Short mmCIF file of C-alpha atoms in Angstrom, two decimals:
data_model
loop_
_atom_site.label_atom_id
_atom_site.label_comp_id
_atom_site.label_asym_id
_atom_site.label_seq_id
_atom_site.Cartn_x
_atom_site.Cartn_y
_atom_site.Cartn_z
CA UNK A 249 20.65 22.18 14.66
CA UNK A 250 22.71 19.02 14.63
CA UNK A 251 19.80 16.99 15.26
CA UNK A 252 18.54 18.38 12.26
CA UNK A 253 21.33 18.12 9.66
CA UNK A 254 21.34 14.48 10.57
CA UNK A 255 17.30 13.77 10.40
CA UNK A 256 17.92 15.36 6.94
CA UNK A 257 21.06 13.26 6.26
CA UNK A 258 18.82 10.20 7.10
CA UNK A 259 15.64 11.16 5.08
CA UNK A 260 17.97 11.74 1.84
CA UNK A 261 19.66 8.56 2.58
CA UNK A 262 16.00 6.73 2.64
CA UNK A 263 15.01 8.50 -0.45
CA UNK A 264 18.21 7.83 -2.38
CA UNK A 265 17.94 3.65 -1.29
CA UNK A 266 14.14 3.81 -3.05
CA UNK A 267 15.54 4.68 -5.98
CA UNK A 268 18.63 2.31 -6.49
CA UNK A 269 16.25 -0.33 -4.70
CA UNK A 270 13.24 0.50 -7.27
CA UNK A 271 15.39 0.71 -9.69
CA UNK A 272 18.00 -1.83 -9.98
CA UNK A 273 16.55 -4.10 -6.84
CA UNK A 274 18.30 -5.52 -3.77
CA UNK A 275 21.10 -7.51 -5.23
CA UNK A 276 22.11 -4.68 -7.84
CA UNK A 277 22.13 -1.82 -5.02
CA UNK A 278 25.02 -0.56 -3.25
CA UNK A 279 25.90 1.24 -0.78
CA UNK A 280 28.44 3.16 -2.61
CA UNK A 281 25.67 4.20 -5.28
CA UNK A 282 23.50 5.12 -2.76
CA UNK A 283 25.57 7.43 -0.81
CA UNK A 284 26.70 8.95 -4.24
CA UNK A 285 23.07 9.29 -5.03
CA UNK A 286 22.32 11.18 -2.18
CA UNK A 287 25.35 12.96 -2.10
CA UNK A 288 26.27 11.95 1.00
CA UNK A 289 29.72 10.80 2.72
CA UNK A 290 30.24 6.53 3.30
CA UNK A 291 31.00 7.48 6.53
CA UNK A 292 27.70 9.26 7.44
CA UNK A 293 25.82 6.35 5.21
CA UNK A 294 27.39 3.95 8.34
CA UNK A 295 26.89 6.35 10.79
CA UNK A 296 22.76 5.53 10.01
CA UNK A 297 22.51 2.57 8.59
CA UNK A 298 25.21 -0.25 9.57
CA UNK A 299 24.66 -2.37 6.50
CA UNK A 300 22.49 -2.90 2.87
CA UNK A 301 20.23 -4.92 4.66
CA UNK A 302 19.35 -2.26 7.40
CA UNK A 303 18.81 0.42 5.07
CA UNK A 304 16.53 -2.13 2.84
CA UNK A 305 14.64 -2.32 6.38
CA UNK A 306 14.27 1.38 7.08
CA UNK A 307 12.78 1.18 3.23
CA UNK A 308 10.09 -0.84 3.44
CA UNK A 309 9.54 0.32 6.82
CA UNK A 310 8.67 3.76 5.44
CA UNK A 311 7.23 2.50 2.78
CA UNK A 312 4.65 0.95 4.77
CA UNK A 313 3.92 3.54 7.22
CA UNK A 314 3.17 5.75 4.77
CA UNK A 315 1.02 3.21 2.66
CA UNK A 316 -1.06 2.98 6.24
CA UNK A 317 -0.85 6.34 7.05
CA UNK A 318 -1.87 7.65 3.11
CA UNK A 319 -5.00 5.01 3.44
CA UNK A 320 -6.29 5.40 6.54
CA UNK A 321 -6.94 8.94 6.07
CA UNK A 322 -9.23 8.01 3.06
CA UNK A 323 -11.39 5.49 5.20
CA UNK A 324 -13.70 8.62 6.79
CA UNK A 325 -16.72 7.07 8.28
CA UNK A 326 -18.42 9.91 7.01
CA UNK A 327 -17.70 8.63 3.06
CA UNK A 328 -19.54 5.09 2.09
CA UNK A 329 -16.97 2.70 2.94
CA UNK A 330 -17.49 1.21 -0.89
CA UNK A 331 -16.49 4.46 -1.83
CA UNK A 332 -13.70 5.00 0.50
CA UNK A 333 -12.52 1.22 -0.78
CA UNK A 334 -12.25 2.09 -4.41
CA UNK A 335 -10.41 5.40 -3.33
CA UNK A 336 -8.16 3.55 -1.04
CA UNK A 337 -7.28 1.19 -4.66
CA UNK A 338 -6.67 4.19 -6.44
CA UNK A 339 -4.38 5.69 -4.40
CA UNK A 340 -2.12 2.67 -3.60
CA UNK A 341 -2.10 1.84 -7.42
CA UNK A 342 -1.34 5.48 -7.92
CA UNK A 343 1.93 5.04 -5.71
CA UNK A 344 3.06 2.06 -7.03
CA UNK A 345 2.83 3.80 -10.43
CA UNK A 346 4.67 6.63 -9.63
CA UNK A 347 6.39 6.79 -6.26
CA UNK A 348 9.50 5.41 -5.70
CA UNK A 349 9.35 4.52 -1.92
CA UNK A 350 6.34 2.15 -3.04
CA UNK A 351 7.63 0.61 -5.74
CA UNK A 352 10.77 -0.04 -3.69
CA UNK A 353 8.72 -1.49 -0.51
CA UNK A 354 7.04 -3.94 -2.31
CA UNK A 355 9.94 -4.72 -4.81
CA UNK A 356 12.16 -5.59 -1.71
CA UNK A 357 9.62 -7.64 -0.12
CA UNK A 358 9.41 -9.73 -3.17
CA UNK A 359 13.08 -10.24 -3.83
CA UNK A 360 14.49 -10.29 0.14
CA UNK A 361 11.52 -12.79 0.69
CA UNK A 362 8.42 -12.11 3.24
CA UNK A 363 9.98 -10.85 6.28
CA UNK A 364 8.70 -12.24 9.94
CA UNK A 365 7.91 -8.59 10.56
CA UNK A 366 4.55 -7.69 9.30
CA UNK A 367 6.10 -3.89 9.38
CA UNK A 368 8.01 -4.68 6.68
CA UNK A 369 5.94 -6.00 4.31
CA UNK A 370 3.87 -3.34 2.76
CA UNK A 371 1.52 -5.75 1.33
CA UNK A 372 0.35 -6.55 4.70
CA UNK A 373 -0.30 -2.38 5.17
CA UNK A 374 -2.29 -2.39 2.59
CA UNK A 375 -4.53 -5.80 3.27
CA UNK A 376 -5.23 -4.21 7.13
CA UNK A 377 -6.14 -1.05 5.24
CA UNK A 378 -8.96 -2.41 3.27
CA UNK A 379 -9.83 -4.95 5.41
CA UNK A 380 -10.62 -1.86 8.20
CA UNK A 381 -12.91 -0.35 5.38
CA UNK A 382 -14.54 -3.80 4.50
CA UNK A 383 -15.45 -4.62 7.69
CA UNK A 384 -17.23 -1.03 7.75
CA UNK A 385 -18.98 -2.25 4.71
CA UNK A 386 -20.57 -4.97 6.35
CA UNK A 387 -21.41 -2.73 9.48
CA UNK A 388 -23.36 -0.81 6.94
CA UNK A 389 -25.12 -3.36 4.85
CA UNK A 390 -23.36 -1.65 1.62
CA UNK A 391 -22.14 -5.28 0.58
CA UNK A 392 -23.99 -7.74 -1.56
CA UNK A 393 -25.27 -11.02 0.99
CA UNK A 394 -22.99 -13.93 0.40
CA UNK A 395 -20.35 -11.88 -0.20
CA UNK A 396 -17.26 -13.06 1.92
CA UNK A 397 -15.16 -10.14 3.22
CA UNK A 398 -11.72 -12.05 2.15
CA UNK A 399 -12.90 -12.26 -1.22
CA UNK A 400 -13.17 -8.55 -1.24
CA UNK A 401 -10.37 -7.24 0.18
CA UNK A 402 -7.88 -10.11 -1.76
CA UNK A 403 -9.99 -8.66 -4.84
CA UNK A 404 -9.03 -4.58 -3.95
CA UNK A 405 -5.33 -5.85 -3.22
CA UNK A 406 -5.24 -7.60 -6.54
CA UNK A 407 -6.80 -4.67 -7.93
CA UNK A 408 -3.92 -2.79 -6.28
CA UNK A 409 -1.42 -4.72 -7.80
CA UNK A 410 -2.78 -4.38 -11.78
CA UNK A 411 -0.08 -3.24 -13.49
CA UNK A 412 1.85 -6.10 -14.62
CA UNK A 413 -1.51 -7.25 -16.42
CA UNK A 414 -1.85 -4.05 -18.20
CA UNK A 415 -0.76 -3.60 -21.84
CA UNK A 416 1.40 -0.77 -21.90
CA UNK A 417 -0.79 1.03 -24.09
CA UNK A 418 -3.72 0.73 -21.98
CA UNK A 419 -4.20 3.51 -19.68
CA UNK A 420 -3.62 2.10 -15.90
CA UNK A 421 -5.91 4.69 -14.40
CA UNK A 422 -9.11 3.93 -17.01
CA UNK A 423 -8.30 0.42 -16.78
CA UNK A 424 -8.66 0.68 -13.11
CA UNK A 425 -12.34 2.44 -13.49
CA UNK A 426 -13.62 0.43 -16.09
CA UNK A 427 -13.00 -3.02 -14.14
CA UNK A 428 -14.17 -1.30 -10.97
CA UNK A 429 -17.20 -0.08 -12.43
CA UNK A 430 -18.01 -4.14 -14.00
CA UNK A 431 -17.06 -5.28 -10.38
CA UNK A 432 -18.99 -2.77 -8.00
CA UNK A 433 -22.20 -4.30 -8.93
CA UNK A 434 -21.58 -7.80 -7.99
CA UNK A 435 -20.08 -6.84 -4.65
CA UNK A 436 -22.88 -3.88 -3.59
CA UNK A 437 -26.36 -4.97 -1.92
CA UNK A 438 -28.62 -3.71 -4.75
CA UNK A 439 -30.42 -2.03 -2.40
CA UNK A 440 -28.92 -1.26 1.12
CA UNK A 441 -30.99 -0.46 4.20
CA UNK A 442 -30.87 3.03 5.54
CA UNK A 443 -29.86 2.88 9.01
CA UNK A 444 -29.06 5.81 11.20
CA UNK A 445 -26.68 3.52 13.45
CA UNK A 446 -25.36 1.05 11.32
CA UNK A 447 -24.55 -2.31 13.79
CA UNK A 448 -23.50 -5.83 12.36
CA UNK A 449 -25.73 -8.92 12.07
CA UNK A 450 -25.46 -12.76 12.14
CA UNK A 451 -26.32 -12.66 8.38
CA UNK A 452 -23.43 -10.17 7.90
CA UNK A 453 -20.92 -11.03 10.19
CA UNK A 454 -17.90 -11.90 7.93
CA UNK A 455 -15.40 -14.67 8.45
CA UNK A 456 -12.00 -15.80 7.74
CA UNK A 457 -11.12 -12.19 7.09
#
């Protein structure tokens, strides 16, 4: 029962930090406004988390376990990967729009600088993500020839990261379909070979991913 209280302690701790740290970002955080925000003692804030800076770890920590966890369950070999791609693009946009704990990953990574752990830095969750499902792309001849598979997945990941070059009165999720929609055709083999076991070629072997 212990055990429990304090897992629970821990997870409202985490949740509290996104907030201040999506909120007001590193520097403007404390850890006196996150234990009030949580509603949790100082002394069971230090009991978890020694400092700011460990607690901004555990943060984008999360934050990127669940950004690998929410978009690898969208790459099912049994969808088209081009399909599971654009889903995977929604959904991470979708989080950065509207959860907290995303926001705050990749607003920490940006203001505490790009950490030497790759487990920190949710931007790197999401590039392994989608370069997983491009990679399956080429396996199945979905992707236009000449198309390089870094191009593509540094095109979903800027994708990803839209909203700062959205007007505010421009709806993020249309403006996310209507430049997919101009963009699918230029990246998608116009028409791709039906093949019961798809297998990778010379001509399709991508590079420099």
């Amino acid at each position: 029962m212990r055990q429990v209280r304090a897992e629970e302690t821990r997870n409202a701790l985490l949740l509290a930090a996104a907030r201040m740290f999506d909120r007001e970002g590193y520097d403007g955080t404390t850890l006196a406004a996150i234990s009030d925000l949580a509603a949790v003692s100082k002394g069971a804030l230090s009991f978890h988390f020694s400092s700011k800076a460990e607690l901004a770890d555990a943060v984008q920590y999360l934050s990127c376990e669940r950004a690998r966890a929410e978009l690898g369950a969208l790459d099912d070999p049994a969808v088209p990967a081009m399909e599971a791609l654009a889903a995977m693009v929604r959904a991470a946009a979708q989080g950065l729009a509207t959860d907290p704990l995303t926001r705050a990953g990749l607003r920490l990574v940006r203001e505490r600088g790009t950490s030497p752990t790759p487990a920190l830095d949710c931007r790197q969750a999401w590039r392994g993500a989608l370069e997983r499902v491009v990679l399956r792309a080429y396996d199945e001849r979905s992707l236009r020839p000449g198309v390089a598979a870094a191009t593509v997945v540094d095109l979903a990941l800027a994708l990803i990261l839209h909203q700062e070059a959205v007007r505010p009165d421009r709806g993020r999720d249309s403006w996310l379909t209507d430049v997919w929609n101009l963009l699918l055709p230029a990246l998608t083999h116009p028409t791709p070979p039906t093949r019961t076991t798809p297998s990778r070629t010379t001509d399709a072997e991508p590079s420099n991913v």
